[in-house]
mmCIF file of C-alpha atoms in Angstrom:
data_model
loop_
_atom_site.group_PDB
_atom_site.id
_atom_site.type_symbol
_atom_site.label_atom_id
_atom_site.label_comp_id
_atom_site.label_asym_id
_atom_site.label_seq_id
_atom_site.Cartn_x
_atom_site.Cartn_y
_atom_site.Cartn_z
ATOM 1 C CA MET A 1 83.572 69.101 -5.037
ATOM 2 C CA THR A 2 82.482 72.621 -6.026
ATOM 3 C CA ALA A 3 83.529 71.990 -9.620
ATOM 4 C CA LEU A 4 81.478 68.765 -9.684
ATOM 5 C CA LEU A 5 78.376 70.522 -8.337
ATOM 6 C CA ASN A 6 78.784 73.289 -10.880
ATOM 7 C CA GLU A 7 79.028 70.687 -13.639
ATOM 8 C CA ILE A 8 75.899 68.896 -12.385
ATOM 9 C CA TRP A 9 73.966 72.175 -12.232
ATOM 10 C CA ALA A 10 75.142 73.036 -15.734
ATOM 11 C CA ILE A 11 73.977 69.657 -17.051
ATOM 12 C CA LEU A 12 70.617 70.030 -15.279
ATOM 13 C CA GLY A 13 70.243 73.541 -16.667
ATOM 14 C CA VAL A 14 70.920 72.377 -20.216
ATOM 15 C CA ALA A 15 68.525 69.436 -19.761
ATOM 16 C CA LEU A 16 65.831 71.743 -18.403
ATOM 17 C CA LEU A 17 66.348 74.143 -21.296
ATOM 18 C CA LEU A 18 66.093 71.286 -23.799
ATOM 19 C CA LEU A 19 62.948 69.910 -22.120
ATOM 20 C CA THR A 20 61.361 73.372 -22.040
ATOM 21 C CA THR A 21 62.198 73.938 -25.709
ATOM 22 C CA LEU A 22 60.802 70.511 -26.584
ATOM 23 C CA GLU A 23 57.629 71.132 -24.533
ATOM 24 C CA VAL A 24 57.022 74.502 -26.208
ATOM 25 C CA SER A 25 57.677 73.044 -29.677
ATOM 26 C CA LEU A 26 55.405 70.041 -29.057
ATOM 27 C CA THR A 27 52.640 72.245 -27.633
ATOM 28 C CA SER A 28 52.748 74.401 -30.760
ATOM 29 C CA TYR A 29 52.752 71.291 -32.956
ATOM 30 C CA TYR A 30 49.788 69.687 -31.194
ATOM 31 C CA GLU A 31 47.822 72.945 -31.311
ATOM 32 C CA ARG A 32 48.302 73.054 -35.095
ATOM 33 C CA ALA A 33 47.536 69.331 -35.424
ATOM 34 C CA ASP A 34 44.367 69.606 -33.328
ATOM 35 C CA LYS A 35 43.250 72.644 -35.326
ATOM 36 C CA THR A 36 43.825 70.758 -38.574
ATOM 37 C CA GLU A 37 41.839 67.804 -37.195
ATOM 38 C CA ARG A 38 38.934 70.086 -36.246
ATOM 39 C CA GLN A 39 38.998 71.723 -39.671
ATOM 40 C CA SER A 40 39.027 68.305 -41.343
ATOM 41 C CA ALA A 41 36.059 67.172 -39.224
ATOM 42 C CA ALA A 42 34.158 70.355 -40.095
ATOM 43 C CA LYS A 43 34.853 69.870 -43.796
ATOM 44 C CA ALA A 44 33.688 66.255 -43.579
ATOM 45 C CA ALA A 45 30.480 67.332 -41.809
ATOM 46 C CA ALA A 46 29.838 70.031 -44.411
ATOM 47 C CA ASN A 47 30.195 67.454 -47.189
ATOM 48 C CA SER A 48 28.333 64.646 -45.398
ATOM 49 C CA GLY A 49 25.118 65.155 -47.359
ATOM 50 C CA VAL A 50 23.388 66.750 -44.383
ATOM 51 C CA TYR A 51 23.770 70.217 -45.917
ATOM 52 C CA ALA A 52 22.461 71.205 -49.343
ATOM 53 C CA ASN A 53 25.236 73.781 -49.815
ATOM 54 C CA PRO A 54 28.597 72.380 -48.593
ATOM 55 C CA GLU A 55 30.454 75.646 -49.233
ATOM 56 C CA LEU A 56 27.973 77.598 -47.117
ATOM 57 C CA ALA A 57 28.176 74.887 -44.451
ATOM 58 C CA GLU A 58 31.977 75.172 -44.298
ATOM 59 C CA GLU A 59 31.594 78.914 -43.787
ATOM 60 C CA TYR A 60 29.095 78.197 -41.008
ATOM 61 C CA PHE A 61 31.464 75.794 -39.217
ATOM 62 C CA LYS A 62 34.250 78.388 -39.251
ATOM 63 C CA GLU A 63 31.896 80.773 -37.467
ATOM 64 C CA LEU A 64 30.708 78.074 -35.065
ATOM 65 C CA THR A 65 34.235 77.604 -33.680
ATOM 66 C CA ASP A 66 34.098 81.040 -32.027
ATOM 67 C CA ALA A 67 30.349 81.255 -31.452
ATOM 68 C CA LYS A 68 30.056 78.137 -29.289
ATOM 69 C CA ALA A 69 32.413 79.461 -26.588
ATOM 70 C CA ARG A 70 31.062 79.802 -23.057
ATOM 71 C CA VAL A 71 31.792 82.168 -20.171
ATOM 72 C CA TRP A 72 31.378 81.793 -16.433
ATOM 73 C CA ALA A 73 27.927 82.519 -14.991
ATOM 74 C CA SER A 74 26.642 82.551 -11.409
ATOM 75 C CA TYR A 75 24.490 79.601 -10.283
ATOM 76 C CA THR A 76 24.548 77.813 -13.659
ATOM 77 C CA GLN A 77 28.391 77.733 -13.974
ATOM 78 C CA SER A 78 28.311 78.741 -17.636
ATOM 79 C CA GLN A 79 26.468 80.614 -20.353
ATOM 80 C CA GLN A 80 27.031 81.222 -24.047
ATOM 81 C CA THR A 81 29.275 84.154 -24.826
ATOM 82 C CA ASP A 82 27.711 86.980 -26.826
ATOM 83 C CA TYR A 83 28.438 86.729 -30.533
ATOM 84 C CA ALA A 84 27.368 88.501 -33.712
ATOM 85 C CA GLY A 85 27.839 86.678 -37.004
ATOM 86 C CA LYS A 86 26.278 85.816 -40.314
ATOM 87 C CA PHE A 87 24.753 82.517 -39.162
ATOM 88 C CA ILE A 88 24.917 82.664 -35.356
ATOM 89 C CA ASN A 89 23.933 85.488 -33.023
ATOM 90 C CA VAL A 90 23.893 85.398 -29.224
ATOM 91 C CA HIS A 91 22.829 88.317 -27.028
ATOM 92 C CA GLU A 92 23.088 88.239 -23.225
ATOM 93 C CA GLY A 93 23.706 84.496 -23.415
ATOM 94 C CA THR A 94 20.566 83.778 -25.442
ATOM 95 C CA ARG A 95 20.656 82.676 -29.061
ATOM 96 C CA ARG A 96 18.552 84.637 -31.523
ATOM 97 C CA THR A 97 15.247 83.020 -32.432
ATOM 98 C CA TRP A 98 13.065 83.672 -35.463
ATOM 99 C CA HIS A 99 10.171 86.093 -34.934
ATOM 100 C CA SER A 100 7.540 86.966 -37.490
ATOM 101 C CA GLU A 101 7.603 90.597 -38.575
ATOM 102 C CA ALA A 102 4.205 90.106 -40.204
ATOM 103 C CA ILE A 103 2.385 89.647 -36.901
ATOM 104 C CA LYS A 104 1.518 93.051 -35.491
ATOM 105 C CA ASP A 105 -0.876 92.085 -32.735
ATOM 106 C CA ASP A 106 -0.609 93.254 -29.151
ATOM 107 C CA LYS A 107 2.449 91.589 -27.569
ATOM 108 C CA ARG A 108 0.429 90.870 -24.445
ATOM 109 C CA THR A 109 -1.693 88.402 -26.413
ATOM 110 C CA ARG A 110 1.256 86.441 -27.714
ATOM 111 C CA LEU A 111 1.972 82.935 -26.481
ATOM 112 C CA LYS A 112 5.208 83.154 -24.496
ATOM 113 C CA ILE A 113 7.300 79.986 -24.857
ATOM 114 C CA PHE A 114 10.646 79.181 -23.204
ATOM 115 C CA PHE A 115 12.929 76.428 -24.522
ATOM 116 C CA PHE A 116 15.617 74.850 -22.336
ATOM 117 C CA GLY A 117 18.199 72.240 -23.262
ATOM 118 C CA GLY A 118 21.754 71.602 -24.405
ATOM 119 C CA SER A 119 23.685 71.813 -27.646
ATOM 120 C CA THR A 120 21.126 70.093 -29.882
ATOM 121 C CA LEU A 121 18.433 72.578 -28.871
ATOM 122 C CA TRP A 122 20.863 75.506 -28.946
ATOM 123 C CA GLY A 123 21.380 74.548 -32.565
ATOM 124 C CA LEU A 124 24.933 73.277 -32.900
ATOM 125 C CA GLY A 125 25.033 72.583 -36.618
ATOM 126 C CA SER A 126 22.225 74.991 -37.596
ATOM 127 C CA ARG A 127 21.715 78.640 -38.477
ATOM 128 C CA ASP A 128 19.741 80.957 -36.186
ATOM 129 C CA ASP A 129 16.496 80.715 -38.147
ATOM 130 C CA PHE A 130 16.680 76.913 -38.385
ATOM 131 C CA THR A 131 17.180 75.849 -34.784
ATOM 132 C CA ILE A 132 14.337 73.855 -33.219
ATOM 133 C CA PRO A 133 12.888 76.871 -31.323
ATOM 134 C CA SER A 134 13.017 79.030 -34.480
ATOM 135 C CA LEU A 135 11.324 76.386 -36.608
ATOM 136 C CA VAL A 136 8.633 75.825 -33.974
ATOM 137 C CA ALA A 137 7.969 79.591 -33.953
ATOM 138 C CA LYS A 138 7.598 79.545 -37.761
ATOM 139 C CA MET A 139 5.256 76.553 -37.710
ATOM 140 C CA LEU A 140 3.065 78.097 -35.027
ATOM 141 C CA ALA A 141 2.846 81.325 -37.032
ATOM 142 C CA GLU A 142 1.789 79.321 -40.082
ATOM 143 C CA ASN A 143 -1.050 77.921 -37.944
ATOM 144 C CA GLY A 144 -2.238 81.282 -36.669
ATOM 145 C CA ILE A 145 -0.432 81.400 -33.315
ATOM 146 C CA SER A 146 1.666 84.443 -32.500
ATOM 147 C CA ALA A 147 4.438 83.030 -30.323
ATOM 148 C CA ASP A 148 7.220 84.853 -28.512
ATOM 149 C CA VAL A 149 9.814 82.064 -28.406
ATOM 150 C CA THR A 150 13.074 82.293 -26.434
ATOM 151 C CA ASN A 151 15.900 79.770 -26.744
ATOM 152 C CA TYR A 152 17.588 79.527 -23.330
ATOM 153 C CA ALA A 153 19.587 76.434 -24.289
ATOM 154 C CA VAL A 154 23.314 76.363 -23.501
ATOM 155 C CA ILE A 155 25.825 73.927 -24.932
ATOM 156 C CA GLY A 156 26.424 71.130 -22.419
ATOM 157 C CA ASP A 157 23.483 71.962 -20.118
ATOM 158 C CA VAL A 158 22.029 69.189 -17.980
ATOM 159 C CA THR A 159 18.472 69.551 -16.652
ATOM 160 C CA THR A 160 19.613 70.857 -13.268
ATOM 161 C CA GLN A 161 21.234 73.820 -15.011
ATOM 162 C CA SER A 162 18.125 74.300 -17.164
ATOM 163 C CA LEU A 163 15.958 74.248 -14.039
ATOM 164 C CA ILE A 164 18.109 76.946 -12.446
ATOM 165 C CA ARG A 165 17.924 79.078 -15.607
ATOM 166 C CA LEU A 166 14.130 78.827 -15.473
ATOM 167 C CA VAL A 167 14.082 79.834 -11.801
ATOM 168 C CA LEU A 168 16.285 82.855 -12.547
ATOM 169 C CA GLU A 169 13.799 84.025 -15.195
ATOM 170 C CA LEU A 170 10.825 83.463 -12.884
ATOM 171 C CA ARG A 171 12.607 85.427 -10.181
ATOM 172 C CA LYS A 172 12.552 88.390 -12.589
ATOM 173 C CA ARG A 173 8.793 87.812 -12.953
ATOM 174 C CA ASN A 174 9.347 86.678 -16.506
ATOM 175 C CA VAL A 175 6.676 83.981 -16.476
ATOM 176 C CA PRO A 176 5.913 82.005 -19.667
ATOM 177 C CA ASP A 177 2.751 80.330 -20.882
ATOM 178 C CA LEU A 178 4.636 77.194 -21.840
ATOM 179 C CA VAL A 179 8.086 75.743 -21.100
ATOM 180 C CA VAL A 180 9.692 73.093 -23.299
ATOM 181 C CA PHE A 181 12.560 71.002 -21.937
ATOM 182 C CA TYR A 182 14.478 69.123 -24.612
ATOM 183 C CA GLY A 183 17.387 66.766 -24.006
ATOM 184 C CA GLY A 184 18.171 63.768 -21.859
ATOM 185 C CA SER A 185 21.304 62.538 -23.573
ATOM 186 C CA VAL A 186 23.475 65.100 -21.772
ATOM 187 C CA GLU A 187 22.376 63.550 -18.469
ATOM 188 C CA ALA A 188 23.825 60.251 -19.660
ATOM 189 C CA PHE A 189 26.884 61.916 -21.184
ATOM 190 C CA SER A 190 27.642 63.738 -17.927
ATOM 191 C CA ALA A 191 27.169 60.637 -15.771
ATOM 192 C CA CYS A 192 29.421 58.607 -18.072
ATOM 193 C CA TYR A 193 32.100 61.282 -18.457
ATOM 194 C CA GLU A 194 32.242 62.316 -14.793
ATOM 195 C CA GLY A 195 31.678 58.836 -13.365
ATOM 196 C CA GLU A 196 28.770 60.071 -11.233
ATOM 197 C CA PRO A 197 25.277 61.354 -11.988
ATOM 198 C CA GLY A 198 23.908 64.764 -11.156
ATOM 199 C CA VAL A 199 26.883 66.998 -11.974
ATOM 200 C CA PRO A 200 27.375 69.331 -14.955
ATOM 201 C CA LEU A 201 29.053 67.882 -18.010
ATOM 202 C CA GLY A 202 32.786 68.533 -17.826
ATOM 203 C CA ASN A 203 32.447 69.819 -14.273
ATOM 204 C CA SER A 204 36.203 70.139 -13.748
ATOM 205 C CA ASN A 205 36.744 71.802 -17.129
ATOM 206 C CA LEU A 206 34.178 74.510 -16.323
ATOM 207 C CA GLU A 207 36.755 76.018 -13.977
ATOM 208 C CA LYS A 208 38.716 77.118 -17.024
ATOM 209 C CA ILE A 209 36.025 79.657 -17.953
ATOM 210 C CA SER A 210 35.705 81.161 -14.456
ATOM 211 C CA PRO A 211 36.844 84.746 -13.744
ATOM 212 C CA LYS A 212 40.623 85.283 -13.710
ATOM 213 C CA LYS A 213 40.876 85.772 -9.950
ATOM 214 C CA GLU A 214 39.051 82.502 -9.308
ATOM 215 C CA ALA A 215 40.953 80.700 -12.036
ATOM 216 C CA LYS A 216 44.324 81.641 -10.523
ATOM 217 C CA ALA A 217 43.281 80.055 -7.242
ATOM 218 C CA ARG A 218 42.347 76.854 -9.045
ATOM 219 C CA ILE A 219 45.454 76.365 -11.173
ATOM 220 C CA SER A 220 46.846 72.872 -10.810
ATOM 221 C CA ILE A 221 49.651 71.090 -12.654
ATOM 222 C CA ARG A 222 48.496 67.855 -14.217
ATOM 223 C CA LEU A 223 50.809 65.533 -16.097
ATOM 224 C CA GLU A 224 48.247 64.875 -18.818
ATOM 225 C CA ASN A 225 48.339 68.570 -19.730
ATOM 226 C CA PHE A 226 51.967 68.393 -20.845
ATOM 227 C CA ALA A 227 52.728 67.873 -24.532
ATOM 228 C CA LEU A 228 55.657 65.594 -23.617
ATOM 229 C CA ILE A 229 53.267 63.221 -21.844
ATOM 230 C CA ARG A 230 51.009 63.239 -24.890
ATOM 231 C CA LEU A 231 54.029 62.385 -27.072
ATOM 232 C CA LEU A 232 54.884 59.410 -24.858
ATOM 233 C CA THR A 233 51.374 58.110 -24.229
ATOM 234 C CA GLY A 234 49.368 59.340 -27.209
ATOM 235 C CA LYS A 235 45.942 60.970 -26.897
ATOM 236 C CA THR A 236 44.238 60.241 -23.606
ATOM 237 C CA GLN A 237 41.438 57.730 -24.087
ATOM 238 C CA LEU A 238 38.522 58.106 -21.724
ATOM 239 C CA ALA A 239 37.673 54.991 -19.732
ATOM 240 C CA GLY A 240 33.936 55.395 -20.294
ATOM 241 C CA CYS A 241 31.220 53.760 -18.241
ATOM 242 C CA SER A 242 30.505 50.387 -19.836
ATOM 243 C CA LYS A 243 31.086 48.584 -16.532
ATOM 244 C CA LYS A 244 28.746 50.831 -14.507
ATOM 245 C CA LEU A 245 25.757 51.196 -16.808
ATOM 246 C CA ASP A 246 23.105 49.983 -14.388
ATOM 247 C CA VAL A 247 24.188 52.092 -11.409
ATOM 248 C CA LEU A 248 24.835 55.260 -13.427
ATOM 249 C CA SER A 249 21.607 54.979 -15.401
ATOM 250 C CA ASP A 250 19.611 54.654 -12.165
ATOM 251 C CA GLY A 251 21.364 57.668 -10.672
ATOM 252 C CA ALA A 252 21.029 59.816 -13.789
ATOM 253 C CA LEU A 253 17.354 58.937 -14.061
ATOM 254 C CA ASP A 254 16.747 59.786 -10.382
ATOM 255 C CA VAL A 255 18.284 63.223 -10.922
ATOM 256 C CA TYR A 256 16.319 63.807 -14.121
ATOM 257 C CA LEU A 257 12.985 62.784 -12.562
ATOM 258 C CA GLY A 258 13.704 64.854 -9.477
ATOM 259 C CA ASN A 259 14.175 67.926 -11.655
ATOM 260 C CA VAL A 260 10.974 67.159 -13.552
ATOM 261 C CA ARG A 261 9.061 67.024 -10.249
ATOM 262 C CA PHE A 262 10.395 70.454 -9.297
ATOM 263 C CA ILE A 263 9.475 71.905 -12.678
ATOM 264 C CA GLU A 264 5.986 70.412 -12.579
ATOM 265 C CA ALA A 265 5.409 71.781 -9.071
ATOM 266 C CA ILE A 266 6.532 75.256 -10.127
ATOM 267 C CA SER A 267 4.362 75.142 -13.247
ATOM 268 C CA ARG A 268 1.269 74.295 -11.203
ATOM 269 C CA SER A 269 2.015 77.124 -8.805
ATOM 270 C CA LEU A 270 2.494 79.736 -11.544
ATOM 271 C CA SER A 271 -0.049 78.297 -14.007
ATOM 272 C CA PHE A 272 2.149 77.600 -17.011
ATOM 273 C CA ARG A 273 2.322 74.389 -19.007
ATOM 274 C CA THR A 274 5.296 72.105 -19.622
ATOM 275 C CA LEU A 275 6.468 69.695 -22.289
ATOM 276 C CA PHE A 276 9.413 67.302 -21.850
ATOM 277 C CA TYR A 277 11.195 65.667 -24.783
ATOM 278 C CA LEU A 278 13.783 62.899 -24.696
ATOM 279 C CA GLU A 279 15.906 63.486 -27.768
ATOM 280 C CA PRO A 280 16.875 60.784 -30.252
ATOM 281 C CA GLN A 281 20.415 59.521 -30.673
ATOM 282 C CA LEU A 282 22.297 58.349 -33.731
ATOM 283 C CA SER A 283 22.059 54.675 -32.759
ATOM 284 C CA ASP A 284 18.240 54.981 -32.995
ATOM 285 C CA LYS A 285 18.512 55.667 -36.738
ATOM 286 C CA THR A 286 18.095 52.345 -38.514
ATOM 287 C CA HIS A 287 19.166 53.459 -41.993
ATOM 288 C CA ARG A 288 22.474 55.177 -41.291
ATOM 289 C CA THR A 289 24.657 56.569 -44.054
ATOM 290 C CA LYS A 290 28.339 55.583 -44.253
ATOM 291 C CA TYR A 291 29.262 58.944 -42.728
ATOM 292 C CA GLU A 292 26.756 58.499 -39.883
ATOM 293 C CA GLU A 293 28.024 54.974 -39.215
ATOM 294 C CA ASP A 294 31.573 56.318 -38.934
ATOM 295 C CA GLN A 295 30.418 59.070 -36.562
ATOM 296 C CA LEU A 296 28.627 56.538 -34.363
ATOM 297 C CA LEU A 297 31.791 54.440 -34.088
ATOM 298 C CA LYS A 298 33.898 57.510 -33.281
ATOM 299 C CA SER A 299 31.389 58.612 -30.652
ATOM 300 C CA GLU A 300 31.502 55.247 -28.908
ATOM 301 C CA LYS A 301 35.304 55.150 -29.102
ATOM 302 C CA ARG A 302 35.621 58.619 -27.543
ATOM 303 C CA LEU A 303 33.451 57.693 -24.551
ATOM 304 C CA PRO A 304 32.627 53.972 -24.375
ATOM 305 C CA GLY A 305 29.219 53.209 -22.898
ATOM 306 C CA LYS A 306 27.683 56.675 -23.277
ATOM 307 C CA ASN A 307 25.177 55.621 -25.950
ATOM 308 C CA ASP A 308 24.219 52.459 -24.055
ATOM 309 C CA LEU A 309 23.758 54.467 -20.865
ATOM 310 C CA TYR A 310 21.273 56.826 -22.499
ATOM 311 C CA SER A 311 19.371 53.922 -24.078
ATOM 312 C CA LEU A 312 19.139 52.225 -20.689
ATOM 313 C CA MET A 313 17.944 55.457 -19.054
ATOM 314 C CA ARG A 314 15.102 55.787 -21.543
ATOM 315 C CA SER A 315 14.087 52.148 -21.184
ATOM 316 C CA LYS A 316 13.966 52.451 -17.405
ATOM 317 C CA LEU A 317 11.972 55.673 -17.648
ATOM 318 C CA VAL A 318 9.319 53.951 -19.752
ATOM 319 C CA LYS A 319 9.064 51.052 -17.285
ATOM 320 C CA ARG A 320 9.264 53.070 -14.078
ATOM 321 C CA GLU A 321 5.977 53.911 -12.413
ATOM 322 C CA ASP A 322 6.146 57.322 -10.799
ATOM 323 C CA GLU A 323 2.895 58.383 -9.184
ATOM 324 C CA SER A 324 4.093 61.933 -8.544
ATOM 325 C CA LEU A 325 4.154 62.627 -12.277
ATOM 326 C CA GLU A 326 1.140 62.930 -14.508
ATOM 327 C CA GLN A 327 0.721 60.484 -17.369
ATOM 328 C CA ASN A 328 2.156 61.360 -20.771
ATOM 329 C CA VAL A 329 4.580 63.910 -19.310
ATOM 330 C CA PHE A 330 7.451 62.630 -21.456
ATOM 331 C CA HIS A 331 7.656 62.503 -25.230
ATOM 332 C CA ASP A 332 10.319 60.012 -26.308
ATOM 333 C CA LEU A 333 11.593 60.869 -29.793
ATOM 334 C CA ARG A 334 13.741 57.784 -30.244
ATOM 335 C CA THR A 335 11.829 56.656 -33.350
ATOM 336 C CA ILE A 336 11.622 60.023 -35.099
ATOM 337 C CA PHE A 337 14.590 59.256 -37.415
ATOM 338 C CA ALA A 338 14.283 55.466 -37.282
ATOM 339 C CA ASP A 339 13.183 54.954 -40.883
ATOM 340 C CA VAL A 340 14.810 58.037 -42.433
ATOM 341 C CA ALA A 341 17.349 57.083 -45.101
ATOM 342 C CA ASN A 342 18.540 60.641 -45.777
ATOM 343 C CA PRO A 343 21.586 62.022 -43.921
ATOM 344 C CA ILE A 344 20.478 63.615 -40.638
ATOM 345 C CA TYR A 345 23.468 63.728 -38.257
ATOM 346 C CA MET A 346 26.424 66.076 -38.820
ATOM 347 C CA ASP A 347 28.409 64.363 -36.062
ATOM 348 C CA GLY A 348 27.853 61.681 -33.415
ATOM 349 C CA GLY A 349 25.252 63.665 -31.502
ATOM 350 C CA HIS A 350 24.017 66.670 -33.493
ATOM 351 C CA TYR A 351 21.715 66.877 -36.484
ATOM 352 C CA GLY A 352 21.450 69.299 -39.346
ATOM 353 C CA GLU A 353 18.501 71.485 -40.215
ATOM 354 C CA ASP A 354 16.461 68.658 -41.753
ATOM 355 C CA GLY A 355 16.601 66.829 -38.432
ATOM 356 C CA ASN A 356 15.544 69.988 -36.619
ATOM 357 C CA ASP A 357 12.613 70.356 -39.000
ATOM 358 C CA ARG A 358 11.312 66.839 -38.308
ATOM 359 C CA ILE A 359 11.578 67.321 -34.546
ATOM 360 C CA SER A 360 10.011 70.777 -34.691
ATOM 361 C CA ARG A 361 6.949 69.445 -36.492
ATOM 362 C CA LYS A 362 6.312 67.060 -33.605
ATOM 363 C CA ILE A 363 6.775 69.766 -30.956
ATOM 364 C CA ALA A 364 4.659 72.287 -32.882
ATOM 365 C CA ALA A 365 1.856 69.724 -33.199
ATOM 366 C CA ASP A 366 1.942 69.108 -29.444
ATOM 367 C CA ILE A 367 1.812 72.847 -28.734
ATOM 368 C CA LEU A 368 -1.104 73.280 -31.134
ATOM 369 C CA ALA A 369 -2.952 70.525 -29.274
ATOM 370 C CA LEU A 370 -2.564 72.563 -26.081
ATOM 371 C CA HIS A 371 -3.052 76.042 -27.524
ATOM 372 C CA ALA A 372 -5.153 75.680 -30.649
ATOM 373 C CA PRO A 373 -6.103 79.092 -32.041
ATOM 374 C CA PRO A 374 -9.799 79.968 -32.017
ATOM 375 C CA LYS A 375 -11.619 79.236 -35.264
#
């Protein structure tokens, strides 16, 4: 009996050793394969026609891989990690924004503008001086307005996180003249991905960037994290939200409007102005290039229903009568790329610098209407 047990334990030990070796080998293989896939996607984006200099764009995307990392932050759950590079620079969680060296006037007379949003506003796909906040700062300077513009956007931020970031700045008595909130699609993305509205995008994944002591307490073994499971089942396909569009769009819109009410109330109390922009999405672009069409299909395949959910949110927002909000609070940019034939999108949700330029012209014009310089 003892000999039989010893033989069984020996067989189990060998099997465990083989499985461990296979798991380690597969993990290494998938890491290399995923890295190759990311590099291939970056190369395709650089050569999509969105960028005038593909070689420079490839260099940018190599830098972006490290620069877009996030770290844990109190209240907001995440912030951008500090980074110093050729194209991307982040200091204390805030991405560098263009400022005119030619304007030497008293800083107290400058128009202080805060921008809040997610990855499109942060500038995923663009250099520091060509993000939307940077371009708006340039355009205002060209029109005689000295603007101190700060880009508080963080990749993946929903409006609740942006609202909290604003409150944290106000708590430090850092009060702006104008606050611009840009986004909307992340609200839909989060609701679709998480299966419920009102939570941060990738809520469960944010635990991975928490401090080590907290992370250790949250470690859990999930089958889908094993390379062997991936070998047997293939890449995990997200279920999406196609069957719950109506419910999720209502919930996401309720959360978004609730945040807007808070922001408007705070702005009235502290006497600063606000602008809210609903960003465009790739499906709004009528004349899509072959590359953009492929990216749209990939986007829908990765998370079915996400694009439809955002479209439904915007349609309901236009139709919904909300007496607690002033008229013309929202600026829907869904048509801004509608008739553009040139390449705009570098992936399924982010545009290049030409797209930023077109959007910035609209925002700058709206700001000039509110703060026209004296003649």
